[in-house]
């Protein structure tokens, strides 16, 4: 089956309206998007605030902003596809601008620029990635801070979640008791369609994190792979009595070692798996004059117990999050992890 760009656009949702002023009476998805944008812009021009518009639509302001972002993304994608089709027919940029009602040739050049389609499609790519995570894990955490870990904006993250809500996925808020304080914190969860709040509460221990991340603001995503293990024989330790406390947490790295690359950076926060049981955590930076026979030197304010791993942290038994949190990794062209840093 051939999936056309038009079919792809149809995957975009738009928040359903439950108030007094319906939009999008036709069957065309693009018509619904344009109708929604025209509707909200008309109300804004009459002096109505987003809060007032959302209230009249029977949705929250967050949902209103998400619906607008969804519609704008779909509209931009539609414009890109139209400009590409007209260009393939041999029309000049000026003629394309006239045909599409755009301001000028610069607008057409922007639509035809390399990567423009990827940028416009970033919302749908993000929504698909999150959907795949929920389909696999059943319930994922979508609370504050996830967008930073994913490498995207808060707006894009919230809008992608709204796209999935359109497809029937459930958003629930549960209360978690903080040990030691007696206070509750709210945890926001995205779950499979039909999952009730009580089911999420009963199975809160099964809520997982989204462990994919983006390095191009949501146009594509990388999966967290199994970390490369470094032998403890390759690691030296500067203990407190050696002066390690003055640079506590700093990890010196021998330059030019293939599996210990910082990518294009000269330093960075890292976690390094050791022997399959422990790991180092700290700020890694290159250093030329490391002792012979070691590729890493870890500085610590701990004293030498005679057991090198006493200065390290133990790996978690969680195969997905061995460091207890999500870390970004350096991947090769084939998508495989190529560095332990």
Coordinates of C-alpha atoms in Angstrom, one line a residue:
X1 CA 0.0 0.0 0.0
X2 CA 1.3 3.5 -0.9
X3 CA 0.8 6.1 1.8
X4 CA 0.5 9.5 0.3
X5 CA 1.4 12.8 1.9
X6 CA -2.4 13.5 2.1
X7 CA -2.9 10.2 4.1
X8 CA 0.0 11.3 6.3
X9 CA -1.7 14.6 7.1
X10 CA -4.9 12.8 8.0
X11 CA -3.1 11.5 11.1
X12 CA -3.1 15.0 12.6
X13 CA -6.0 15.4 15.0
X14 CA -7.7 18.5 16.3
X15 CA -9.4 18.9 19.6
X16 CA -13.1 18.3 19.3
X17 CA -15.3 21.2 20.1
X18 CA -18.1 20.8 22.7
X19 CA -19.3 24.4 23.0
X20 CA -21.8 26.5 21.0
X21 CA -19.8 27.4 17.9
X22 CA -18.9 24.3 15.8
X23 CA -16.2 24.5 13.1
X24 CA -15.2 22.3 10.1
X25 CA -18.5 21.1 8.7
X26 CA -16.8 19.3 5.8
X27 CA -15.1 16.0 5.7
X28 CA -11.7 17.3 4.8
X29 CA -9.2 17.4 7.6
X30 CA -7.4 20.4 6.2
X31 CA -10.8 22.2 6.0
X32 CA -11.3 21.5 9.6
X33 CA -7.9 22.9 10.5
X34 CA -8.4 26.1 8.5
X35 CA -11.9 26.5 9.9
X36 CA -10.6 26.2 13.4
X37 CA -7.8 28.7 12.9
X38 CA -10.2 31.2 11.2
X39 CA -12.7 30.8 14.0
X40 CA -10.2 31.5 16.8
X41 CA -8.5 34.4 14.9
X42 CA -11.9 36.0 14.3
X43 CA -12.7 35.8 18.0
X44 CA -9.3 37.2 18.9
X45 CA -9.9 40.1 16.5
X46 CA -13.1 40.9 18.4
X47 CA -11.0 41.3 21.6
X48 CA -11.6 37.9 23.2
X49 CA -8.8 36.4 25.3
X50 CA -7.7 32.8 24.9
X51 CA -9.3 32.0 28.3
X52 CA -12.6 33.3 27.0
X53 CA -12.3 31.4 23.7
X54 CA -11.4 28.2 25.5
X55 CA -14.3 28.5 27.9
X56 CA -16.7 29.0 25.0
X57 CA -15.3 26.0 23.2
X58 CA -15.6 23.8 26.4
X59 CA -11.9 23.2 26.6
X60 CA -8.9 24.4 28.7
X61 CA -6.5 27.1 27.5
X62 CA -3.8 24.4 27.3
X63 CA -6.0 22.4 25.0
X64 CA -6.8 25.5 22.9
X65 CA -3.1 26.2 22.4
X66 CA -2.4 22.6 21.6
X67 CA -5.2 22.6 19.0
X68 CA -3.8 25.7 17.4
X69 CA -0.3 24.2 17.3
X70 CA -1.7 21.0 15.7
X71 CA -3.7 23.0 13.1
X72 CA -0.7 25.3 12.3
X73 CA 1.7 22.3 11.9
X74 CA -0.8 20.5 9.6
X75 CA -1.3 23.7 7.6
X76 CA 2.4 24.3 7.2
X77 CA 2.9 20.7 6.0
X78 CA 0.1 21.2 3.5
X79 CA 1.7 24.3 2.1
X80 CA 5.1 22.5 1.8
X81 CA 3.5 19.7 -0.2
X82 CA 1.6 22.1 -2.4
X83 CA 4.7 24.1 -3.2
X84 CA 6.7 20.9 -3.9
X85 CA 4.0 19.7 -6.3
X86 CA 3.9 23.0 -8.2
X87 CA 7.7 23.2 -8.4
X88 CA 7.7 19.7 -9.9
X89 CA 5.3 20.9 -12.5
X90 CA 7.8 23.5 -13.5
X91 CA 6.3 26.7 -12.1
X92 CA 8.6 29.5 -11.0
X93 CA 8.7 30.6 -7.4
X94 CA 6.9 33.8 -8.4
X95 CA 4.1 31.8 -10.0
X96 CA 3.9 29.4 -7.0
X97 CA 3.5 32.4 -4.7
X98 CA 0.7 33.8 -6.8
X99 CA -1.0 30.4 -7.1
X100 CA -0.8 29.8 -3.3
X101 CA -1.6 33.4 -2.3
X102 CA 1.7 33.9 -0.5
X103 CA 3.5 37.2 0.1
X104 CA 6.3 36.6 -2.3
X105 CA 9.1 34.4 -3.6
X106 CA 10.9 34.3 -0.2
X107 CA 7.9 32.5 1.3
X108 CA 8.1 29.9 -1.4
X109 CA 11.9 29.5 -1.0
X110 CA 11.3 28.9 2.8
X111 CA 8.7 26.2 2.0
X112 CA 11.1 24.5 -0.5
X113 CA 14.2 24.8 1.7
X114 CA 16.0 21.5 2.7
X115 CA 14.6 20.3 6.0
X116 CA 11.4 22.4 5.9
X117 CA 9.3 19.3 5.6
X118 CA 11.2 17.7 8.5
X119 CA 10.6 20.7 10.7
X120 CA 6.9 20.8 9.9
X121 CA 6.6 17.1 10.6
X122 CA 8.4 17.2 14.0
X123 CA 5.2 17.3 15.9
X124 CA 3.9 14.2 14.3
X125 CA 7.2 12.5 14.6
X126 CA 7.2 13.3 18.4
X127 CA 3.6 12.1 18.8
X128 CA 4.5 8.8 17.0
X129 CA 7.5 8.3 19.3
X130 CA 5.5 8.8 22.4
X131 CA 2.7 6.6 21.1
X132 CA 5.2 3.8 20.5
X133 CA 6.5 4.2 24.1
X134 CA 2.9 4.0 25.5
X135 CA 2.0 1.0 23.3
X136 CA 5.1 -0.8 24.6
X137 CA 5.0 0.2 28.3
X138 CA 1.2 0.8 28.8
X139 CA 1.8 3.8 31.1
X140 CA 4.5 6.5 30.8
X141 CA 5.4 9.6 32.9
X142 CA 4.7 12.8 31.1
X143 CA 5.3 15.2 34.0
X144 CA 7.3 18.5 34.0
X145 CA 10.9 18.1 32.8
X146 CA 10.2 15.4 30.2
X147 CA 10.6 17.8 27.4
X148 CA 14.1 18.7 28.5
X149 CA 15.1 15.1 28.6
X150 CA 13.6 14.5 25.1
X151 CA 15.4 17.5 23.7
X152 CA 12.3 19.4 22.6
X153 CA 10.3 22.4 23.7
X154 CA 7.6 22.2 26.3
X155 CA 5.0 23.4 23.7
X156 CA 5.9 20.6 21.3
X157 CA 5.7 18.0 24.0
X158 CA 2.3 19.1 25.3
X159 CA 1.0 19.4 21.7
X160 CA 2.2 15.9 20.9
X161 CA 0.4 14.6 24.0
X162 CA -2.8 16.4 22.8
X163 CA -2.5 14.6 19.4
X164 CA -2.5 11.3 21.3
X165 CA -5.5 12.3 23.4
X166 CA -7.3 12.9 20.1
X167 CA -6.6 9.3 19.3
X168 CA -8.1 8.1 22.6
X169 CA -5.0 7.9 24.8
X170 CA -5.7 8.7 28.4
X171 CA -4.1 11.4 30.6
X172 CA -4.4 10.9 34.4
X173 CA -3.0 12.7 37.4
X174 CA -2.1 10.6 40.5
X175 CA -0.9 11.6 43.9
X176 CA 2.4 10.2 45.2
X177 CA 3.3 10.3 48.9
X178 CA 6.9 11.7 49.4
X179 CA 8.8 9.5 51.9
X180 CA 10.0 11.5 54.9
X181 CA 7.8 14.6 54.3
X182 CA 4.3 13.2 54.4
X183 CA 3.4 15.5 51.5
X184 CA 1.9 14.5 48.2
X185 CA 3.2 15.3 44.7
X186 CA 1.2 15.1 41.5
X187 CA 2.4 12.8 38.8
X188 CA 1.0 13.1 35.2
X189 CA 0.6 9.8 33.3
X190 CA -0.2 9.0 29.7
X191 CA -1.8 5.6 29.3
X192 CA -3.4 3.3 26.7
X193 CA -6.9 4.1 25.5
X194 CA -9.5 2.9 28.0
X195 CA -7.2 3.0 31.0
X196 CA -9.0 4.4 34.0
X197 CA -7.6 6.5 36.8
X198 CA -8.1 3.7 39.3
X199 CA -6.1 1.3 37.1
X200 CA -3.2 3.8 37.0
X201 CA -3.4 4.3 40.8
X202 CA -3.4 0.5 41.4
X203 CA -0.4 -0.1 39.1
X204 CA 1.7 3.0 39.7
X205 CA 4.8 0.9 40.2
X206 CA 4.5 0.0 36.5
X207 CA 4.7 3.6 35.2
X208 CA 7.8 4.0 33.1
X209 CA 9.8 6.8 31.6
X210 CA 10.1 7.7 28.0
X211 CA 13.7 6.8 27.2
X212 CA 14.0 8.0 23.6
X213 CA 15.5 11.5 22.9
X214 CA 16.1 13.9 20.1
X215 CA 19.2 15.8 19.0
X216 CA 17.4 17.8 16.3
X217 CA 14.4 19.3 18.3
X218 CA 12.0 16.5 17.5
X219 CA 12.6 15.8 13.8
X220 CA 14.1 12.4 14.6
X221 CA 14.6 10.3 17.8
X222 CA 17.4 8.1 19.1
X223 CA 16.8 5.1 21.3
X224 CA 18.8 4.5 24.5
X225 CA 21.0 1.5 23.8
X226 CA 22.8 -0.8 26.1
X227 CA 25.8 1.0 27.5
X228 CA 29.3 0.0 26.5
X229 CA 31.1 -1.5 29.5
X230 CA 34.6 -0.3 30.5
X231 CA 36.9 -2.7 32.3
X232 CA 37.9 -1.4 35.8
X233 CA 41.5 -2.3 34.8
X234 CA 41.4 0.7 32.4
X235 CA 40.5 3.1 35.2
X236 CA 42.7 4.8 37.7
X237 CA 41.5 6.6 40.8
X238 CA 42.8 9.7 42.5
X239 CA 41.7 9.3 46.1
X240 CA 41.4 11.9 48.8
X241 CA 44.9 11.2 50.0
X242 CA 46.2 11.6 46.4
X243 CA 44.5 15.0 46.1
X244 CA 41.4 13.7 44.3
X245 CA 39.1 15.7 46.6
X246 CA 40.3 18.9 44.9
X247 CA 38.7 17.7 41.6
X248 CA 36.0 15.5 43.1
X249 CA 33.8 14.1 40.4
X250 CA 36.1 15.0 37.5
X251 CA 36.9 12.2 35.1
X252 CA 40.0 12.5 33.0
X253 CA 39.8 10.8 29.6
X254 CA 42.8 9.8 27.4
X255 CA 42.3 11.5 23.9
X256 CA 42.0 9.4 20.8
X257 CA 40.5 6.2 22.5
X258 CA 37.8 5.0 20.1
X259 CA 35.2 3.8 22.7
X260 CA 35.8 6.8 25.0
X261 CA 34.7 9.7 22.7
X262 CA 33.0 12.9 23.8
X263 CA 31.8 13.4 20.3
X264 CA 32.3 17.0 19.2
X265 CA 32.7 18.3 22.7
X266 CA 35.8 18.7 24.9
X267 CA 34.0 18.0 28.1
X268 CA 30.5 16.8 29.3
X269 CA 28.5 15.3 32.1
X270 CA 28.8 11.5 31.7
X271 CA 27.9 8.1 33.3
X272 CA 30.3 5.3 32.4
X273 CA 29.4 1.6 33.0
X274 CA 32.1 -0.4 34.6
X275 CA 32.4 -4.3 34.5
X276 CA 28.6 -4.6 34.3
X277 CA 28.2 -3.9 38.0
X278 CA 29.2 -0.3 38.7
X279 CA 29.5 3.1 37.1
X280 CA 31.3 6.4 37.2
X281 CA 29.4 9.7 37.3
X282 CA 30.9 13.1 36.8
X283 CA 32.4 15.7 34.4
X284 CA 34.6 14.1 31.8
X285 CA 37.3 16.0 30.0
X286 CA 40.3 15.1 27.9
X287 CA 43.8 15.0 29.5
X288 CA 47.0 14.0 27.7
X289 CA 49.3 12.9 30.5
X290 CA 47.4 10.1 32.1
X291 CA 49.4 7.3 33.8
X292 CA 50.5 4.5 31.6
X293 CA 48.0 1.6 31.3
X294 CA 44.8 3.5 32.1
X295 CA 42.4 5.4 29.8
X296 CA 40.3 7.0 32.5
X297 CA 41.2 8.6 35.9
X298 CA 38.4 9.3 38.3
X299 CA 38.9 11.9 41.0
X300 CA 37.1 11.4 44.4
X301 CA 37.0 12.7 47.9
X302 CA 36.8 9.2 49.2
X303 CA 39.7 7.3 50.8
X304 CA 41.3 4.3 49.4
X305 CA 39.8 1.1 50.8
X306 CA 41.9 -1.2 48.6
X307 CA 38.8 -1.9 46.5
X308 CA 38.6 0.4 43.5
X309 CA 34.8 -0.1 43.1
X310 CA 34.1 1.3 46.5
X311 CA 34.6 4.7 44.9
X312 CA 32.0 4.0 42.3
X313 CA 28.2 3.7 42.2
X314 CA 26.3 0.4 41.7
X315 CA 24.4 -0.1 38.5
X316 CA 20.6 -0.5 38.8
X317 CA 19.1 -3.9 38.0
X318 CA 16.7 -2.1 35.6
X319 CA 17.9 -3.1 32.1
X320 CA 16.3 0.0 30.6
X321 CA 17.7 2.5 33.1
X322 CA 20.9 1.0 34.4
X323 CA 22.1 4.4 35.7
X324 CA 18.8 5.1 37.4
X325 CA 18.1 7.9 34.9
X326 CA 18.0 8.4 31.1
X327 CA 21.4 9.4 29.6
X328 CA 22.2 10.6 26.1
X329 CA 24.6 8.4 24.1
X330 CA 26.9 8.9 21.1
X331 CA 25.6 6.8 18.1
X332 CA 27.2 5.8 14.9
X333 CA 25.6 6.1 11.4
X334 CA 23.9 2.8 11.9
X335 CA 22.3 4.0 15.1
X336 CA 24.4 1.8 17.4
X337 CA 26.1 3.2 20.6
X338 CA 29.8 3.7 19.8
X339 CA 31.1 5.4 23.0
X340 CA 31.0 4.5 26.7
X341 CA 30.8 8.2 27.6

